[in-house]
Coordinates of C-alpha atoms in Angstrom, one line a residue:
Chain A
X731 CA 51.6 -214.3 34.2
X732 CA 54.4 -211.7 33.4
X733 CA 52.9 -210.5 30.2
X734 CA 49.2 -210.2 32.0
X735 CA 51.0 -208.0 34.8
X736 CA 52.8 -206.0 32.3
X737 CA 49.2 -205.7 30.4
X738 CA 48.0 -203.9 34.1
X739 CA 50.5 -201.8 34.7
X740 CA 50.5 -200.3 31.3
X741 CA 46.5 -199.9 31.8
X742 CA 47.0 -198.2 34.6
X743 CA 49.6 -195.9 33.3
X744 CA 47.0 -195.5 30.2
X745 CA 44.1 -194.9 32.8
X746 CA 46.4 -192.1 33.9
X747 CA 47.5 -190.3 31.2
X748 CA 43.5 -190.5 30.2
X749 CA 42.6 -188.8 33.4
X750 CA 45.6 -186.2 33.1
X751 CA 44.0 -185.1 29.8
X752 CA 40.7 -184.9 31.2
X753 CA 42.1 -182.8 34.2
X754 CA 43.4 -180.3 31.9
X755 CA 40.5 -180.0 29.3
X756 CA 38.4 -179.2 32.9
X757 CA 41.1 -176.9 33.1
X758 CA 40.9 -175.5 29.7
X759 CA 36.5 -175.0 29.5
X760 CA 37.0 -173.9 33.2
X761 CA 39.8 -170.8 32.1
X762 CA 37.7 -170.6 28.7
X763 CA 34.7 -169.3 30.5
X764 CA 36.1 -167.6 32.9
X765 CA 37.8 -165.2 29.8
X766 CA 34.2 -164.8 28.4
X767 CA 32.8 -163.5 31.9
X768 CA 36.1 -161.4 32.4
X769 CA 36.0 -160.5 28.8
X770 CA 40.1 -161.3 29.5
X771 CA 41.8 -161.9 26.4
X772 CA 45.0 -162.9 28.1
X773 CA 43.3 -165.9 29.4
X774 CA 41.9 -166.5 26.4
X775 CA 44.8 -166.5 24.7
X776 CA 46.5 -168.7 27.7
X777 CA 43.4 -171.6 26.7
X778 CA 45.0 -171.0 23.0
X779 CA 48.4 -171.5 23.7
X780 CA 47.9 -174.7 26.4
X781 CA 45.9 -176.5 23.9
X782 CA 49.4 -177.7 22.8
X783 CA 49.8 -179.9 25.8
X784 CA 46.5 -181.3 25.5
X785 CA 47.1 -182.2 21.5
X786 CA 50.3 -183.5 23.1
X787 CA 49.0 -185.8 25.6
X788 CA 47.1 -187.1 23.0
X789 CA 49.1 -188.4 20.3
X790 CA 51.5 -189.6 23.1
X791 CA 48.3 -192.0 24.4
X792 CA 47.8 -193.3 21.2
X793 CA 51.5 -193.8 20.6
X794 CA 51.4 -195.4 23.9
X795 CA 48.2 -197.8 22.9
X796 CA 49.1 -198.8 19.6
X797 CA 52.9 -199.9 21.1
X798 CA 51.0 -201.5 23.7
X799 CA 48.7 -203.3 20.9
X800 CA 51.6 -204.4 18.9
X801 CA 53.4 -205.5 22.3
X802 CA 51.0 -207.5 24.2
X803 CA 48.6 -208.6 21.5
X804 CA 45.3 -208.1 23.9
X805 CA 41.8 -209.8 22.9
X806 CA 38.1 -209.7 24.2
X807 CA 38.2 -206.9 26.5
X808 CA 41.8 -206.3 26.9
X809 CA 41.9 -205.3 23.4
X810 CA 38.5 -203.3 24.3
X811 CA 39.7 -201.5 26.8
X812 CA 42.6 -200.2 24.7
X813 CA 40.3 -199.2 21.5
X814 CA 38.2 -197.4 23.6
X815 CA 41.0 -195.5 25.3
X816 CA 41.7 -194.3 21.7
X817 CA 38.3 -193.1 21.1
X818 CA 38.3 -191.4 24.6
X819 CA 41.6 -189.8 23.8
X820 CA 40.0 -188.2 21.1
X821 CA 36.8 -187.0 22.5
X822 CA 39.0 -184.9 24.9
X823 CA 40.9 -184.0 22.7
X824 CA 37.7 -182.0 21.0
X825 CA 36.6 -181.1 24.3
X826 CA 39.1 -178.9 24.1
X827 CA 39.2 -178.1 20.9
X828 CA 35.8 -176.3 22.2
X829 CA 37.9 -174.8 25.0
X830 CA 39.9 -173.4 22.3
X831 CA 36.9 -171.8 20.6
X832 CA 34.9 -170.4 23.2
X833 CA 38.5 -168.4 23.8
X834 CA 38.8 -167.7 20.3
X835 CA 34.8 -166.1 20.4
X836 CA 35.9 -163.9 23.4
X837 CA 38.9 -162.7 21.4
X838 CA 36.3 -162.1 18.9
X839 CA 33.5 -160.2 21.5
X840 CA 36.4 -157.8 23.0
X841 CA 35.3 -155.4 25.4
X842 CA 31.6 -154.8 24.6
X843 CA 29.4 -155.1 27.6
X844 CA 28.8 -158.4 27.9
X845 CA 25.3 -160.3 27.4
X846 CA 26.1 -163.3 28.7
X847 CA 23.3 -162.7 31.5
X848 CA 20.9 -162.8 28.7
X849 CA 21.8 -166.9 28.7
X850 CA 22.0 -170.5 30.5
X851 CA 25.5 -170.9 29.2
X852 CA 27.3 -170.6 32.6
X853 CA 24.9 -173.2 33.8
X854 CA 25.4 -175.6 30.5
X855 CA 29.1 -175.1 31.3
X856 CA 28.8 -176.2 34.6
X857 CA 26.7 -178.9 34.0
X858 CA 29.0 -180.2 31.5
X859 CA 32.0 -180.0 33.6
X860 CA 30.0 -182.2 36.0
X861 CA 29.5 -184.5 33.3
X862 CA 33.1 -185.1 32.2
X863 CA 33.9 -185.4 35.9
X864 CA 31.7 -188.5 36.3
X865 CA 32.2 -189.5 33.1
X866 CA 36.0 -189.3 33.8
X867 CA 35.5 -191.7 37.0
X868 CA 33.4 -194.4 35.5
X869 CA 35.6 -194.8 32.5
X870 CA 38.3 -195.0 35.6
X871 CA 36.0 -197.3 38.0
X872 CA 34.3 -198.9 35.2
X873 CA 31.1 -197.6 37.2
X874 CA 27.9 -198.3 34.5
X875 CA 25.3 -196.6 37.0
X876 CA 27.8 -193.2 36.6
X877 CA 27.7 -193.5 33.0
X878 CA 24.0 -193.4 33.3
X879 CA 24.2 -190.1 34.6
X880 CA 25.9 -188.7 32.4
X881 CA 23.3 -189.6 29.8
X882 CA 20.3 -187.8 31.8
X883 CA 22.6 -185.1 32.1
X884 CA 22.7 -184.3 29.0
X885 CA 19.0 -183.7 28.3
X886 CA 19.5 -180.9 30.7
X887 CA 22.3 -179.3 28.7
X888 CA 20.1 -180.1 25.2
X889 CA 16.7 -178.4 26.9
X890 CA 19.3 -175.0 27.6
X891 CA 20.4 -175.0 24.3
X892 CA 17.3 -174.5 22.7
X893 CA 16.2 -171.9 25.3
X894 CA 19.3 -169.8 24.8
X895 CA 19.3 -169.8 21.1
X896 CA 15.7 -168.5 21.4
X897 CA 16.9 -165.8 23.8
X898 CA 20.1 -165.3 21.6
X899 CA 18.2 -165.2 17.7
X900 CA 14.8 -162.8 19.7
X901 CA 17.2 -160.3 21.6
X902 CA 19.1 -159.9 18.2
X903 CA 16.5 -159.7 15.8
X904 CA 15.6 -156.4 18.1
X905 CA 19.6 -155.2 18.8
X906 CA 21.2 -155.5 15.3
X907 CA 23.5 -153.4 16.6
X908 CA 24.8 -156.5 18.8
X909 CA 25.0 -158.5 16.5
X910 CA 29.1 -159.3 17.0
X911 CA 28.4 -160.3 20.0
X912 CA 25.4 -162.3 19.9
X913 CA 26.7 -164.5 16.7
X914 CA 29.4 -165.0 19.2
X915 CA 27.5 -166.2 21.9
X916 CA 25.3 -168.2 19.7
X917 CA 28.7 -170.5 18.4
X918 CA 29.1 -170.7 22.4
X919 CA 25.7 -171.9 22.7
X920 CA 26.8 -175.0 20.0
X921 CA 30.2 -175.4 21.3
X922 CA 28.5 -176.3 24.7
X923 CA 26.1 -178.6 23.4
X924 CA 28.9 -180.5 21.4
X925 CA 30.7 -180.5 24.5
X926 CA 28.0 -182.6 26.4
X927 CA 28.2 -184.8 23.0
X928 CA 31.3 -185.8 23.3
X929 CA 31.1 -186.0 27.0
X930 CA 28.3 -188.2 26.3
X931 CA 30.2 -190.2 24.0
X932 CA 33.1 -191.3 26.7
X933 CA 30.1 -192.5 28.7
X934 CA 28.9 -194.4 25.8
X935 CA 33.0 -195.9 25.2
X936 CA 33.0 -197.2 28.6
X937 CA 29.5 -198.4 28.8
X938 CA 31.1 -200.8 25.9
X939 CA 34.0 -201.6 27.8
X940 CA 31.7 -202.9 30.7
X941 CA 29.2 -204.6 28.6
X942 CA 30.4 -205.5 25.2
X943 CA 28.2 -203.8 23.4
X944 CA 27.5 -200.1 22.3
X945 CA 25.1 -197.8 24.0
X946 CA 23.1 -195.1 22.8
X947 CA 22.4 -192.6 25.8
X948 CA 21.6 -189.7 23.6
X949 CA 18.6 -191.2 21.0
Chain B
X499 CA 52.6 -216.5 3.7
X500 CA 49.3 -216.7 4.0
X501 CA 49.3 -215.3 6.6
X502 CA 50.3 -212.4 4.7
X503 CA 48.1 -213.0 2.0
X504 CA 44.8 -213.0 4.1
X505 CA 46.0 -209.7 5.8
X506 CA 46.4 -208.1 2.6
X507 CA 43.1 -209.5 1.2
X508 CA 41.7 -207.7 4.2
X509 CA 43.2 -204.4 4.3
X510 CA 41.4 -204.3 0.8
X511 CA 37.9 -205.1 2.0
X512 CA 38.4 -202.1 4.5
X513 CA 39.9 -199.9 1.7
X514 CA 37.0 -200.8 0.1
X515 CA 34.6 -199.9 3.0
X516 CA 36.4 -196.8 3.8
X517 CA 35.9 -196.0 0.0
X518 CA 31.7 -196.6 -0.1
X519 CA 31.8 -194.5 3.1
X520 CA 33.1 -191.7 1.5
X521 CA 31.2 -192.1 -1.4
X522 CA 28.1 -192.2 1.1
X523 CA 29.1 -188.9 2.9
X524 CA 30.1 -186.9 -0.6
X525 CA 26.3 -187.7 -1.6
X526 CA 25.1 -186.8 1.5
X527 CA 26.8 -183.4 1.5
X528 CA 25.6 -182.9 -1.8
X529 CA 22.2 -183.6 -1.1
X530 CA 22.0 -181.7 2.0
X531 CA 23.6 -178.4 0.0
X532 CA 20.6 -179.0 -2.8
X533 CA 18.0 -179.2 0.1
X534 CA 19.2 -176.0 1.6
X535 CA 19.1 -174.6 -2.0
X536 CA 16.0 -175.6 -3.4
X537 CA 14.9 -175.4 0.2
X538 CA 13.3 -178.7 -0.4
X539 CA 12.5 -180.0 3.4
X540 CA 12.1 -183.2 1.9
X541 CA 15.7 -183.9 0.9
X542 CA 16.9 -182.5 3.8
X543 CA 14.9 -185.2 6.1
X544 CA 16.4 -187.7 3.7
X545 CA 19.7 -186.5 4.4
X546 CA 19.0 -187.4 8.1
X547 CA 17.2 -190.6 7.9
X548 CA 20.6 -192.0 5.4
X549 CA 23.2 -191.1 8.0
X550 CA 21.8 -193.9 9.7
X551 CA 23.6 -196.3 7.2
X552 CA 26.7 -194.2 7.2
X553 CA 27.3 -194.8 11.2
X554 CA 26.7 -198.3 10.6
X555 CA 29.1 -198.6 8.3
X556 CA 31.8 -196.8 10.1
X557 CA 30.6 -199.2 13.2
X558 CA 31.0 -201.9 10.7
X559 CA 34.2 -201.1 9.6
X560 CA 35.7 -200.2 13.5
X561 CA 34.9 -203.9 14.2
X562 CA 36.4 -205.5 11.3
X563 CA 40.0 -203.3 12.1
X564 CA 39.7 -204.4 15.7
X565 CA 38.9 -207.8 14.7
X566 CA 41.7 -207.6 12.0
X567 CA 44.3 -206.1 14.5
X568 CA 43.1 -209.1 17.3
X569 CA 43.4 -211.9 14.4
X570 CA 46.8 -211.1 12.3
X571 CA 48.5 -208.8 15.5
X572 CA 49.8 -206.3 12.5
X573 CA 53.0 -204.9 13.3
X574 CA 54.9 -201.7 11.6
X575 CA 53.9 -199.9 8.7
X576 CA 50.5 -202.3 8.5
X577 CA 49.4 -201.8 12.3
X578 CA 49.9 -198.2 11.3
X579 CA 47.1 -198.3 8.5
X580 CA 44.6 -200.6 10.7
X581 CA 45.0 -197.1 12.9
X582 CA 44.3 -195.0 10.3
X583 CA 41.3 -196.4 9.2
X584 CA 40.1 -196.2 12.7
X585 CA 40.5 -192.2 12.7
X586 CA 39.5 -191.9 8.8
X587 CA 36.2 -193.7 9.8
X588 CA 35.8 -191.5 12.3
X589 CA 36.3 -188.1 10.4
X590 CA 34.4 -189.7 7.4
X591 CA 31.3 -189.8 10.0
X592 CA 32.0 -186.2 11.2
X593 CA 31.7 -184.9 8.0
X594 CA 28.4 -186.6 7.1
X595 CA 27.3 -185.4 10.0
X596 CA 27.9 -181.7 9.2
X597 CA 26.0 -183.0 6.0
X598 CA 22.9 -183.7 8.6
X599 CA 23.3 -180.1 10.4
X600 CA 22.9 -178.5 7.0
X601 CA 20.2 -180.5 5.9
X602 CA 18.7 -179.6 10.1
X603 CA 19.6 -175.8 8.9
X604 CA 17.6 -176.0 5.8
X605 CA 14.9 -177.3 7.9
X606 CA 15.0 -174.5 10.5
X607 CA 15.0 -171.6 8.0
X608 CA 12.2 -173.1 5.8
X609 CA 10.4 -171.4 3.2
X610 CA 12.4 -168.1 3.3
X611 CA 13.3 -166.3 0.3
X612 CA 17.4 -167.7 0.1
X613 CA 19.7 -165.4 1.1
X614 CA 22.5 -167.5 -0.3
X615 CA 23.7 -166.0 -3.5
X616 CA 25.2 -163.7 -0.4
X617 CA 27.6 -166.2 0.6
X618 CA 30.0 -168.4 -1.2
X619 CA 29.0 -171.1 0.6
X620 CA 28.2 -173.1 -2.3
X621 CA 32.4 -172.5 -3.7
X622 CA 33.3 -173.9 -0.1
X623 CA 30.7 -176.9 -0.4
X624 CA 32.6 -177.2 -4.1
X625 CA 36.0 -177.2 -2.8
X626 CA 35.4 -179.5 -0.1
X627 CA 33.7 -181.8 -2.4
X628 CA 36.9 -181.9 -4.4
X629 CA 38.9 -182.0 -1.2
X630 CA 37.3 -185.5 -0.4
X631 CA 37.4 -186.8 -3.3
X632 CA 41.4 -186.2 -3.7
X633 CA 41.9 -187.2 0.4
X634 CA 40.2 -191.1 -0.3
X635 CA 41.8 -191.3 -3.3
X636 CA 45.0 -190.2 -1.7
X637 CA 44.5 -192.7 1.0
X638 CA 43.7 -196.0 -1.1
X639 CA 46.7 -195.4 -3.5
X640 CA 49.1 -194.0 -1.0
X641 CA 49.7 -191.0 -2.9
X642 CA 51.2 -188.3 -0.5
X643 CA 51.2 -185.4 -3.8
X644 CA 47.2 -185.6 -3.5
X645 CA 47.4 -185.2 0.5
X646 CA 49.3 -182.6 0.0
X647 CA 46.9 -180.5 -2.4
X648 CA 44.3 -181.5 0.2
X649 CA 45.9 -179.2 2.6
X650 CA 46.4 -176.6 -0.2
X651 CA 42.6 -176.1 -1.0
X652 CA 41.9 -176.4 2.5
X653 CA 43.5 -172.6 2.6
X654 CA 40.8 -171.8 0.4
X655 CA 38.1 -172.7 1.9
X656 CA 39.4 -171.4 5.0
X657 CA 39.4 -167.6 2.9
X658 CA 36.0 -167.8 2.0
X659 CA 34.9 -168.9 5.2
X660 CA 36.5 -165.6 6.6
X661 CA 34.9 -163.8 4.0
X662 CA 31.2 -165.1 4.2
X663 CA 31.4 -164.4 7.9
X664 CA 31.6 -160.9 7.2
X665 CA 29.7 -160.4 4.8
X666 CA 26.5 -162.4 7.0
X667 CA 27.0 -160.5 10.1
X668 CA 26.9 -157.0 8.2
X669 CA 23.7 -158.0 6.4
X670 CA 22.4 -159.1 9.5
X671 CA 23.3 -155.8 11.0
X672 CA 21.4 -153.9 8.8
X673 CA 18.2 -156.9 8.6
X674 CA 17.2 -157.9 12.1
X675 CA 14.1 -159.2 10.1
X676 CA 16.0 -162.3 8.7
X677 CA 17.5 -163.6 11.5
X678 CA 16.6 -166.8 11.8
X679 CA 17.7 -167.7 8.1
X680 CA 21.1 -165.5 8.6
X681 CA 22.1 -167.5 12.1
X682 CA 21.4 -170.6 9.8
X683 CA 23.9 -169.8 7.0
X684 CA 26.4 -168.4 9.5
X685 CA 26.2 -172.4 11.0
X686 CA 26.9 -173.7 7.7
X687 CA 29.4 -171.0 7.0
X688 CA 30.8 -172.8 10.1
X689 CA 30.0 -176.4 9.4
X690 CA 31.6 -176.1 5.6
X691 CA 34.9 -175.2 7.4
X692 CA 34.9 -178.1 9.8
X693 CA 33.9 -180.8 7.1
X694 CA 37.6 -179.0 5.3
X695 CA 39.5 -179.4 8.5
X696 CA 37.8 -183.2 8.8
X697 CA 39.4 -183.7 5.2
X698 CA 42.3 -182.6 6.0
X699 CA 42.7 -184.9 8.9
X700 CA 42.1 -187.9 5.9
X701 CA 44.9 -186.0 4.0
X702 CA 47.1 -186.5 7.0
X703 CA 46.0 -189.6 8.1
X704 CA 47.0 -191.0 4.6
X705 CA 50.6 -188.6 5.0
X706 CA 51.5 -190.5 8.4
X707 CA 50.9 -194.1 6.9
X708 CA 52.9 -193.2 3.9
X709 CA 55.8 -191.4 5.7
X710 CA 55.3 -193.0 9.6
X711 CA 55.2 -189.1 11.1
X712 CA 51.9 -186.8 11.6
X713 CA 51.9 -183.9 9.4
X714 CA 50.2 -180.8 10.1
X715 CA 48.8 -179.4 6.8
X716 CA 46.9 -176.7 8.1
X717 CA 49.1 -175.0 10.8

């Protein structure tokens, strides 16, 4: 009985330090943006330089899972839980790795006017941070139905993609004078697509944890 | 020391594994480089439909380490490998699927006249052919020299991907009329440098099991 209340708490601390790093990589996409509206470089290069805590965070949950592993020798869906928590670590982990790109393309953009209006890229990044929210509780409520959501979600951030690279690739073919810019916004366009991926994909993890098996929400 | 025995006999069926994975994604990345040369549409849906058997494998081989870690509760220096394997599977199936965005690139730009004795895209597929091939063989015999080179070519690709850029946007700049084909090579200008950073994770993936501490070989 010890050893399966040790197992708990150190869940629970694992369940924490997953949501911490989920909290900041909001953080991170949220300041990200913000420096492409702005065109601010200085938060840009804030995103940059904070990426460090996230990379942090990581390799101190997988330090923390592997000890926890070797220590308490889970199976079933102990042992389930604490895989996943690897892959989830990691999927945040290149959430904001995107974070870290969409401030190095603003970096890139400078002070031209900006086209962003031309796009749905505001409204993929918001959907997105909606996803990882949920996504973020039901890995934490082990919540299926939430999980779901995210899935559906996700179609709506794949249908913008598409529509803004058509607007991005048509306004460009008829302003090569843009084209910095619009190449810029373009990688954005993908970054923020990959993003709902990988959202998608912490979804899937704990869709796994609940049922045993793996999911596909994104055929 | 059975025991023993039976763990080692395993760790060399998922050596093996992690070997005809890499194998699978070097072809792949070949293929999908011909495809977008010979802009043969053909290849380039073959490249897709195969990365089917390359995420089964990895799924394959992410059971039998979980199942392996569950069964012989590794400690130490092995526990650490069971890890790796986990996060080389993983980067082995990000780079096959940068194999399947080129091969959807080659589809996108179709039957245009190839722009891509431009680029040096096809010394950056090279390199990060050569790359893999040095990483996995770095990993099953434990040979940290080979990581290192890894990290070492990785500088080159990392060059020509600064240098394609630029010379892409400035022909697009002065030929709005292929833009469609120039957005495409600048993705797999992109793509090529992610599959070298992917490798370079496998480089020091292999460095941490050898010597117990991350490395960063591309800081």
């Amino acid at each position: 009985m010890v050893i399966r209340e040790n197992f708990e708490n150190n869940l629970k601390e694992l369940k924490r330090k997953i949501n911490e790093m989920g909290e900041l990589s909001i953080d991170a996409l949220e300041k990200a943006f913000n420096a492409l509206k702005m065109r601010d470089v200085e938060i840009a290069l804030k995103v940059i330089e904070e990426d460090n805590d996230i990379d942090n965070l990581e390799q101190e949950i997988n330090q923390f899972a592997v000890w926890l592993m070797a220590k308490e020798q889970p199976v079933a869906r102990d042992l389930r839980i604490v895989v996943v928590v690897l892959k989830i670590s990691n999927n945040i982990e290149r959430i904001a790795d995107f974070a870290v790109n969409i401030a190095k393309s603003t970096i890139k953009i400078g002070q031209a006017n900006s086209l962003l209006d031309l796009t749905d890229l505001e409204k993929m990044k918001d959907i997105s941070i909606l996803m990882l929210k949920k996504s973020l509780k039901s890995f934490l409520e082990e919540d299926i139905a939430l999980a779901k959501e995210v899935g559906d979600l996700e179609d709506e951030v794949d249908d913008l993609n598409i529509e803004t690279y058509k607007k991005l690739t048509g306004y460009l073919s008829e302003h090569p004078e843009e084209t910095n810019q619009l190449v810029q916004l373009l990688f954005v366009n993908r970054y923020l697509e990959r993003v709902a991926d990988h959202i998608t994909n912490i979804a899937e993890s704990t869709a796994y944890i609940i049922k045993g098996q793996m999911f596909d929400f994104n055929p």
